[in-house]
PDB file of C-alpha atoms and ligand atoms in Angstrom:
ATOM      1  CA  MET V   1      28.662 -29.391  23.057  1.00 85.00           C
ATOM      2  CA  ARG V   2      27.916 -32.604  21.154  1.00 91.00           C
ATOM      3  CA  VAL V   3      29.913 -35.677  22.051  1.00 92.00           C
ATOM      4  CA  PRO V   4      29.854 -38.677  18.977  1.00 91.00           C
ATOM      5  CA  VAL V   5      31.949 -40.715  20.590  1.00 93.00           C
ATOM      6  CA  ALA V   6      31.333 -41.861  24.379  1.00 95.00           C
ATOM      7  CA  GLU V   7      32.464 -45.247  25.651  1.00 95.00           C
ATOM      8  CA  PHE V   8      33.632 -47.408  28.392  1.00 95.00           C
ATOM      9  CA  ILE V   9      37.445 -48.618  28.627  1.00 95.00           C
ATOM     10  CA  LYS V  10      37.792 -50.371  32.493  1.00 93.00           C
ATOM     11  CA  SER V  11      37.021 -50.581  35.809  1.00 92.00           C
ATOM     12  CA  ALA V  12      40.300 -50.581  38.051  1.00 90.00           C
ATOM     13  CA  ALA V  13      41.337 -50.270  41.811  1.00 79.00           C
ATOM     14  CA  ALA V  14      44.998 -50.368  42.035  1.00 86.00           C
ATOM     15  CA  PRO V  15      46.912 -47.818  39.891  1.00 91.00           C
ATOM     16  CA  SER V  16      48.888 -51.528  37.914  1.00 93.00           C
ATOM     17  CA  ASP V  17      45.354 -51.854  36.142  1.00 93.00           C
ATOM     18  CA  TRP V  18      44.899 -47.715  35.149  1.00 95.00           C
ATOM     19  CA  PRO V  19      44.382 -47.378  31.501  1.00 96.00           C
ATOM     20  CA  PRO V  20      47.237 -45.837  29.736  1.00 95.00           C
ATOM     21  CA  ASP V  21      47.650 -42.120  30.637  1.00 93.00           C
ATOM     22  CA  GLU V  22      47.765 -40.296  27.147  1.00 94.00           C
ATOM     23  CA  LEU V  23      44.569 -38.422  26.835  1.00 97.00           C
ATOM     24  CA  PRO V  24      43.601 -35.338  28.899  1.00 97.00           C
ATOM     25  CA  GLU V  25      41.299 -36.793  31.497  1.00 98.00           C
ATOM     26  CA  LEU V  26      38.521 -35.378  33.239  1.00 98.00           C
ATOM     27  CA  ALA V  27      38.129 -36.784  37.019  1.00 98.00           C
ATOM     28  CA  PHE V  28      34.609 -36.614  38.930  1.00 97.00           C
ATOM     29  CA  ALA V  29      34.749 -36.414  42.761  1.00 95.00           C
ATOM     30  CA  GLY V  30      32.033 -36.384  45.606  1.00 94.00           C
ATOM     31  CA  ARG V  31      30.175 -37.614  47.939  1.00 90.00           C
ATOM     32  CA  SER V  32      28.212 -41.118  47.687  1.00 87.00           C
ATOM     33  CA  ASN V  33      25.142 -40.345  45.742  1.00 90.00           C
ATOM     34  CA  VAL V  34      25.269 -36.873  44.592  1.00 95.00           C
ATOM     35  CA  GLY V  35      24.835 -37.605  41.054  1.00 95.00           C
ATOM     36  CA  LYS V  36      28.425 -37.874  39.363  1.00 94.00           C
ATOM     37  CA  SER V  37      27.246 -40.527  37.976  1.00 92.00           C
ATOM     38  CA  SER V  38      24.530 -39.153  36.626  1.00 95.00           C
ATOM     39  CA  LEU V  39      26.142 -35.894  35.583  1.00 97.00           C
ATOM     40  CA  ILE V  40      28.671 -37.767  33.503  1.00 97.00           C
ATOM     41  CA  ASN V  41      25.393 -39.090  31.790  1.00 96.00           C
ATOM     42  CA  VAL V  42      24.424 -35.915  31.252  1.00 97.00           C
ATOM     43  CA  LEU V  43      27.347 -34.664  29.634  1.00 97.00           C
ATOM     44  CA  VAL V  44      28.185 -37.071  27.387  1.00 95.00           C
ATOM     45  CA  GLU V  45      24.346 -37.202  26.498  1.00 93.00           C
ATOM     46  CA  ARG V  46      24.838 -41.179  26.599  1.00 92.00           C
ATOM     47  CA  LYS V  47      21.800 -42.440  29.442  1.00 88.00           C
ATOM     48  CA  GLY V  48      22.630 -45.520  30.144  1.00 86.00           C
ATOM     49  CA  LEU V  49      26.725 -45.718  29.737  1.00 89.00           C
ATOM     50  CA  VAL V  50      27.480 -45.080  33.366  1.00 85.00           C
ATOM     51  CA  LYS V  51      25.687 -47.268  36.200  1.00 81.00           C
ATOM     52  CA  THR V  52      23.757 -44.448  38.559  1.00 76.00           C
ATOM     53  CA  SER V  53      22.337 -46.257  41.755  1.00 70.00           C
ATOM     54  CA  SER V  54      19.412 -45.517  44.263  1.00 68.00           C
ATOM     55  CA  THR V  55      21.726 -47.196  47.367  1.00 65.00           C
ATOM     56  CA  PRO V  56      24.520 -44.749  47.912  1.00 59.00           C
ATOM     57  CA  GLY V  57      28.063 -45.799  47.611  1.00 56.00           C
ATOM     58  CA  ARG V  58      27.172 -48.334  44.987  1.00 55.00           C
ATOM     59  CA  THR V  59      30.348 -47.338  42.602  1.00 58.00           C
ATOM     60  CA  ARG V  60      33.326 -48.724  43.909  1.00 69.00           C
ATOM     61  CA  LEU V  61      36.108 -49.326  41.540  1.00 84.00           C
ATOM     62  CA  ILE V  62      37.513 -45.841  39.491  1.00 91.00           C
ATOM     63  CA  ASN V  63      35.972 -46.316  36.303  1.00 93.00           C
ATOM     64  CA  PHE V  64      37.504 -44.957  33.304  1.00 96.00           C
ATOM     65  CA  PHE V  65      35.724 -43.753  29.796  1.00 96.00           C
ATOM     66  CA  HIS V  66      36.892 -42.615  26.306  1.00 97.00           C
ATOM     67  CA  ALA V  67      34.779 -39.430  25.283  1.00 97.00           C
ATOM     68  CA  ASP V  68      35.495 -37.342  21.639  1.00 96.00           C
ATOM     69  CA  VAL V  69      33.934 -34.092  22.257  1.00 94.00           C
ATOM     70  CA  ILE V  70      33.293 -31.416  19.498  1.00 92.00           C
ATOM     71  CA  VAL V  71      35.152 -27.774  21.081  1.00 84.00           C
ATOM     72  CA  SER V  72      34.151 -25.701  18.166  1.00 74.00           C
ATOM     73  CA  PRO V  73      30.962 -25.966  16.090  1.00 66.00           C
ATOM     74  CA  GLY V  74      30.522 -25.160  12.780  1.00 70.00           C
ATOM     75  CA  ASN V  75      33.323 -25.397  10.151  1.00 67.00           C
ATOM     76  CA  SER V  76      36.566 -25.797  11.521  1.00 74.00           C
ATOM     77  CA  GLY V  77      34.161 -29.012  13.886  1.00 74.00           C
ATOM     78  CA  GLU V  78      37.849 -28.975  15.775  1.00 84.00           C
ATOM     79  CA  ARG V  79      38.111 -32.336  18.595  1.00 89.00           C
ATOM     80  CA  ALA V  80      39.185 -32.875  21.801  1.00 93.00           C
ATOM     81  CA  ALA V  81      39.830 -36.177  22.483  1.00 96.00           C
ATOM     82  CA  LEU V  82      39.679 -36.594  26.031  1.00 97.00           C
ATOM     83  CA  SER V  83      39.681 -39.973  29.179  1.00 98.00           C
ATOM     84  CA  VAL V  84      36.589 -39.273  31.894  1.00 98.00           C
ATOM     85  CA  VAL V  85      36.546 -40.953  35.369  1.00 97.00           C
ATOM     86  CA  ASP V  86      33.955 -41.401  37.456  1.00 94.00           C
ATOM     87  CA  LEU V  87      35.714 -42.020  40.830  1.00 92.00           C
ATOM     88  CA  PRO V  88      34.334 -43.972  43.546  1.00 87.00           C
ATOM     89  CA  GLY V  89      31.821 -41.787  45.705  1.00 86.00           C
ATOM     90  CA  PHE V  90      33.343 -41.086  49.835  1.00 79.00           C
ATOM     91  CA  GLY V  91      32.136 -40.440  52.816  1.00 71.00           C
ATOM     92  CA  TYR V  92      29.395 -42.705  53.142  1.00 60.00           C
ATOM     93  CA  ALA V  93      29.061 -43.713  56.624  1.00 54.00           C
ATOM     94  CA  LYS V  94      26.962 -46.966  55.790  1.00 57.00           C
ATOM     95  CA  VAL V  95      28.770 -49.162  54.442  1.00 58.00           C
ATOM     96  CA  SER V  96      31.182 -51.239  56.309  1.00 60.00           C
ATOM     97  CA  LYS V  97      34.632 -49.668  57.232  1.00 58.00           C
ATOM     98  CA  THR V  98      37.317 -52.388  55.475  1.00 58.00           C
ATOM     99  CA  GLU V  99      35.056 -50.728  52.931  1.00 55.00           C
ATOM    100  CA  ARG V 100      35.542 -47.290  53.526  1.00 55.00           C
ATOM    101  CA  SER V 101      39.440 -47.570  54.380  1.00 58.00           C
ATOM    102  CA  THR V 102      39.426 -48.901  51.255  1.00 61.00           C
ATOM    103  CA  TRP V 103      38.113 -45.909  49.182  1.00 67.00           C
ATOM    104  CA  ARG V 104      39.843 -42.987  50.459  1.00 72.00           C
ATOM    105  CA  PRO V 105      43.726 -44.896  49.414  1.00 78.00           C
ATOM    106  CA  THR V 106      41.730 -45.589  46.237  1.00 81.00           C
ATOM    107  CA  ILE V 107      40.961 -41.755  45.491  1.00 85.00           C
ATOM    108  CA  GLU V 108      43.667 -40.336  46.692  1.00 86.00           C
ATOM    109  CA  ALA V 109      46.188 -42.930  44.904  1.00 89.00           C
ATOM    110  CA  TYR V 110      44.676 -41.145  41.365  1.00 93.00           C
ATOM    111  CA  LEU V 111      44.635 -38.010  42.407  1.00 92.00           C
ATOM    112  CA  SER V 112      48.255 -37.826  43.279  1.00 92.00           C
ATOM    113  CA  GLN V 113      49.171 -39.951  40.690  1.00 94.00           C
ATOM    114  CA  ARG V 114      47.574 -39.383  37.236  1.00 96.00           C
ATOM    115  CA  LYS V 115      49.591 -37.660  35.278  1.00 95.00           C
ATOM    116  CA  SER V 116      47.087 -36.823  32.741  1.00 97.00           C
ATOM    117  CA  LEU V 117      44.510 -35.550  35.357  1.00 97.00           C
ATOM    118  CA  VAL V 118      43.650 -31.738  34.730  1.00 98.00           C
ATOM    119  CA  ALA V 119      40.732 -30.863  35.946  1.00 98.00           C
ATOM    120  CA  VAL V 120      38.559 -32.601  38.892  1.00 98.00           C
ATOM    121  CA  ALA V 121      34.780 -31.841  38.966  1.00 98.00           C
ATOM    122  CA  LEU V 122      34.038 -31.740  42.526  1.00 98.00           C
ATOM    123  CA  LEU V 123      30.327 -31.981  43.017  1.00 98.00           C
ATOM    124  CA  VAL V 124      28.649 -31.029  45.894  1.00 97.00           C
ATOM    125  CA  ASP V 125      24.538 -31.421  46.914  1.00 97.00           C
ATOM    126  CA  ALA V 126      22.967 -28.213  46.692  1.00 97.00           C
ATOM    127  CA  ARG V 127      20.913 -29.110  49.370  1.00 96.00           C
ATOM    128  CA  ARG V 128      23.798 -30.678  51.926  1.00 95.00           C
ATOM    129  CA  GLY V 129      26.481 -27.710  50.516  1.00 95.00           C
ATOM    130  CA  ALA V 130      30.429 -27.993  50.659  1.00 95.00           C
ATOM    131  CA  GLU V 131      31.108 -30.739  53.869  1.00 92.00           C
ATOM    132  CA  LEU V 132      34.905 -31.521  55.874  1.00 89.00           C
ATOM    133  CA  ASP V 133      35.474 -33.532  52.766  1.00 87.00           C
ATOM    134  CA  GLU V 134      34.891 -30.822  50.437  1.00 92.00           C
ATOM    135  CA  ARG V 135      36.575 -27.914  51.849  1.00 93.00           C
ATOM    136  CA  GLU V 136      39.781 -30.278  52.669  1.00 90.00           C
ATOM    137  CA  LEU V 137      40.064 -31.826  49.419  1.00 91.00           C
ATOM    138  CA  ALA V 138      39.459 -28.997  47.244  1.00 95.00           C
ATOM    139  CA  PRO V 139      42.237 -27.237  47.998  1.00 94.00           C
ATOM    140  CA  TRP V 140      44.758 -30.454  47.842  1.00 92.00           C
ATOM    141  CA  ILE V 141      43.903 -31.317  44.595  1.00 94.00           C
ATOM    142  CA  ALA V 142      44.484 -27.694  43.227  1.00 95.00           C
ATOM    143  CA  SER V 143      47.899 -27.787  45.104  1.00 93.00           C
ATOM    144  CA  GLN V 144      48.922 -30.344  42.810  1.00 92.00           C
ATOM    145  CA  GLY V 145      47.975 -28.287  39.453  1.00 94.00           C
ATOM    146  CA  VAL V 146      44.623 -29.339  38.777  1.00 96.00           C
ATOM    147  CA  THR V 147      42.195 -27.708  37.967  1.00 97.00           C
ATOM    148  CA  VAL V 148      38.797 -28.192  40.038  1.00 98.00           C
ATOM    149  CA  VAL V 149      35.013 -27.272  39.271  1.00 98.00           C
ATOM    150  CA  PRO V 150      32.448 -27.023  42.055  1.00 98.00           C
ATOM    151  CA  VAL V 151      29.329 -28.132  40.379  1.00 98.00           C
ATOM    152  CA  MET V 152      26.138 -27.933  42.893  1.00 98.00           C
ATOM    153  CA  THR V 153      24.228 -31.106  42.038  1.00 98.00           C
ATOM    154  CA  LYS V 154      20.166 -31.741  42.437  1.00 98.00           C
ATOM    155  CA  ALA V 155      19.379 -28.020  41.856  1.00 98.00           C
ATOM    156  CA  ASP V 156      15.970 -29.418  40.404  1.00 98.00           C
ATOM    157  CA  LYS V 157      15.921 -29.666  44.141  1.00 97.00           C
ATOM    158  CA  LEU V 158      16.334 -26.539  45.437  1.00 97.00           C
ATOM    159  CA  ALA V 159      13.315 -23.342  45.206  1.00 96.00           C
ATOM    160  CA  LYS V 160      14.703 -20.383  42.676  1.00 93.00           C
ATOM    161  CA  HIS V 161      15.106 -18.343  45.739  1.00 96.00           C
ATOM    162  CA  GLU V 162      17.126 -20.905  47.864  1.00 97.00           C
ATOM    163  CA  ARG V 163      19.455 -21.158  44.704  1.00 96.00           C
ATOM    164  CA  ARG V 164      21.492 -17.971  44.739  1.00 96.00           C
ATOM    165  CA  PRO V 165      22.161 -18.328  48.484  1.00 97.00           C
ATOM    166  CA  ALA V 166      23.461 -22.138  48.434  1.00 98.00           C
ATOM    167  CA  ALA V 167      25.978 -21.397  45.270  1.00 98.00           C
ATOM    168  CA  ASP V 168      27.394 -18.081  47.456  1.00 98.00           C
ATOM    169  CA  LYS V 169      27.698 -20.509  50.276  1.00 98.00           C
ATOM    170  CA  VAL V 170      29.870 -23.047  48.498  1.00 98.00           C
ATOM    171  CA  LEU V 171      31.282 -20.092  46.692  1.00 98.00           C
ATOM    172  CA  ALA V 172      32.845 -19.498  50.454  1.00 97.00           C
ATOM    173  CA  ALA V 173      33.843 -22.939  50.900  1.00 97.00           C
ATOM    174  CA  LEU V 174      35.996 -23.616  47.850  1.00 97.00           C
ATOM    175  CA  GLN V 175      36.933 -20.478  46.831  1.00 95.00           C
ATOM    176  CA  GLN V 176      34.836 -20.839  43.506  1.00 95.00           C
ATOM    177  CA  ARG V 177      31.559 -19.770  42.243  1.00 97.00           C
ATOM    178  CA  PRO V 178      30.046 -23.113  41.157  1.00 98.00           C
ATOM    179  CA  VAL V 179      28.778 -24.384  38.132  1.00 98.00           C
ATOM    180  CA  ILE V 180      24.668 -24.880  39.077  1.00 98.00           C
ATOM    181  CA  PHE V 181      23.600 -28.293  37.875  1.00 98.00           C
ATOM    182  CA  SER V 182      20.614 -30.556  36.790  1.00 98.00           C
ATOM    183  CA  ALA V 183      20.834 -33.925  35.856  1.00 98.00           C
ATOM    184  CA  GLN V 184      17.036 -33.770  35.959  1.00 97.00           C
ATOM    185  CA  THR V 185      16.321 -30.978  34.173  1.00 97.00           C
ATOM    186  CA  GLY V 186      20.215 -30.453  31.779  1.00 96.00           C
ATOM    187  CA  GLU V 187      20.470 -27.037  33.232  1.00 97.00           C
ATOM    188  CA  GLY V 188      24.318 -26.208  33.583  1.00 97.00           C
ATOM    189  CA  ARG V 189      25.771 -28.550  30.881  1.00 97.00           C
ATOM    190  CA  GLU V 190      27.022 -26.597  28.485  1.00 95.00           C
ATOM    191  CA  GLU V 191      28.330 -24.546  31.028  1.00 97.00           C
ATOM    192  CA  LEU V 192      29.992 -27.302  33.014  1.00 98.00           C
ATOM    193  CA  TRP V 193      31.613 -28.593  29.391  1.00 97.00           C
ATOM    194  CA  LYS V 194      33.403 -24.666  29.188  1.00 95.00           C
ATOM    195  CA  ARG V 195      34.880 -24.965  32.460  1.00 97.00           C
ATOM    196  CA  LEU V 196      36.233 -28.222  32.037  1.00 97.00           C
ATOM    197  CA  LEU V 197      37.353 -27.644  28.460  1.00 95.00           C
ATOM    198  CA  ASP V 198      39.157 -24.220  29.602  1.00 95.00           C
ATOM    199  CA  ALA V 199      40.860 -26.677  32.293  1.00 96.00           C
ATOM    200  CA  VAL V 200      42.725 -28.738  29.272  1.00 96.00           C
ATOM    201  CA  LYS V 201      43.620 -26.294  27.208  1.00 93.00           C
ATOM    202  CA  LYS V 202      45.049 -24.773  29.790  1.00 93.00           C
ATOM    203  CA  GLY V 203      46.883 -28.196  30.645  1.00 92.00           C
ATOM    204  CA  ARG V 204      48.108 -28.694  34.133  1.00 86.00           C
ATOM    205  CA  GLY V 205      49.568 -25.809  36.018  1.00 78.00           C
TER     206      GLY V 205
HETATM  207  P1  GTP U 301      27.966 -43.403  43.776  1.00 56.97           P
HETATM  208  O1  GTP U 301      27.899 -43.745  42.394  1.00 56.97           O
HETATM  209  O2  GTP U 301      27.038 -44.201  45.099  1.00 56.97           O
HETATM  210  O3  GTP U 301      28.639 -42.662  44.694  1.00 56.97           O
HETATM  211  O4  GTP U 301      26.717 -42.299  43.586  1.00 56.97           O
HETATM  212  P2  GTP U 301      27.013 -40.800  42.712  1.00 56.97           P
HETATM  213  O5  GTP U 301      27.316 -40.139  42.979  1.00 56.97           O
HETATM  214  O6  GTP U 301      27.117 -41.840  40.965  1.00 56.97           O
HETATM  215  O7  GTP U 301      24.911 -40.807  42.220  1.00 56.97           O
HETATM  216  P3  GTP U 301      25.109 -41.100  41.418  1.00 56.97           P
HETATM  217  O8  GTP U 301      24.372 -40.554  40.009  1.00 56.97           O
HETATM  218  O9  GTP U 301      24.045 -42.453  40.960  1.00 56.97           O
HETATM  219  O10 GTP U 301      22.884 -40.735  41.717  1.00 56.97           O
HETATM  220  C1  GTP U 301      22.489 -40.543  42.743  1.00 56.97           C
HETATM  221  C2  GTP U 301      20.653 -40.710  42.767  1.00 56.97           C
HETATM  222  O11 GTP U 301      20.125 -39.418  42.799  1.00 56.97           O
HETATM  223  C3  GTP U 301      19.974 -41.012  41.748  1.00 56.97           C
HETATM  224  O12 GTP U 301      18.703 -41.409  42.148  1.00 56.97           O
HETATM  225  C4  GTP U 301      20.005 -40.337  40.803  1.00 56.97           C
HETATM  226  O13 GTP U 301      18.345 -39.869  40.099  1.00 56.97           O
HETATM  227  C5  GTP U 301      19.411 -39.224  41.932  1.00 56.97           C
HETATM  228  N1  GTP U 301      19.956 -37.955  40.741  1.00 56.97           N
HETATM  229  C6  GTP U 301      21.292 -37.535  40.642  1.00 56.97           C
HETATM  230  N2  GTP U 301      21.241 -35.888  39.901  1.00 56.97           N
HETATM  231  C7  GTP U 301      20.165 -35.900  40.198  1.00 56.97           C
HETATM  232  C8  GTP U 301      19.486 -34.595  39.925  1.00 56.97           C
HETATM  233  O14 GTP U 301      20.294 -33.732  39.231  1.00 56.97           O
HETATM  234  N3  GTP U 301      17.565 -34.324  39.997  1.00 56.97           N
HETATM  235  C9  GTP U 301      17.980 -34.832  41.096  1.00 56.97           C
HETATM  236  N4  GTP U 301      16.230 -34.690  41.286  1.00 56.97           N
HETATM  237  N5  GTP U 301      18.349 -36.151  40.748  1.00 56.97           N
HETATM  238  C10 GTP U 301      19.233 -36.939  40.756  1.00 56.97           C
HETATM  239 MG1   MG U 302      28.364 -43.512  40.787  1.00 56.97          MG
END
């Protein structure tokens, strides 16, 4: 999948700051430090487009990007113009209570109000699996007609024989087989694009 255009649009907290919802939008959600920002950089093939950090909880605002994707390579070269959203990480215990209490409403307001949202990639750390937050969030997102694509991140940290059982557990918890992904090796990139673009084609249910 080629991505000829990828650019930062803006950071926003309140709905009044969100850019207009004109393009099909893909959002990336998951626990702090799960690898959301790294994954977006791999998807759009821009190393430093989204800031990543080894300190969990760095992405506190909703970050909006624009990406043009070549959907069918070859003769037609059909493009899709998309909006891409990096959400603040949830569930990080070590930040102050006031900070934590501002994230949840930010994410929930976004997920429930954003009309152009077609799919949420829900990231789960391969070594932690799906915890209560993800188990609750997945059906809630789906109930709004938005496709949920589970992604098992940091797959490079698992031994070969650990991967299948870990993916099976995510499947059991979230009712869908996860894309096995590594930002370090690029594994899973094509499959993830395919599942996200299928959701774009399908539109909102
Ligand atoms: P917040 O913005 O704090 O919520 O974190 P995030 O989910 O955006 O995570 P980020 O992409 O910043 O990555 C967190 C840390 O995990 C960084 O040190 C990354 O280098 C590392 N990381 C991310 N993806 C992978 C991966 O696939 N494999 C490995 N080994 N490390 C990864
Ligand atoms: Mg981040």
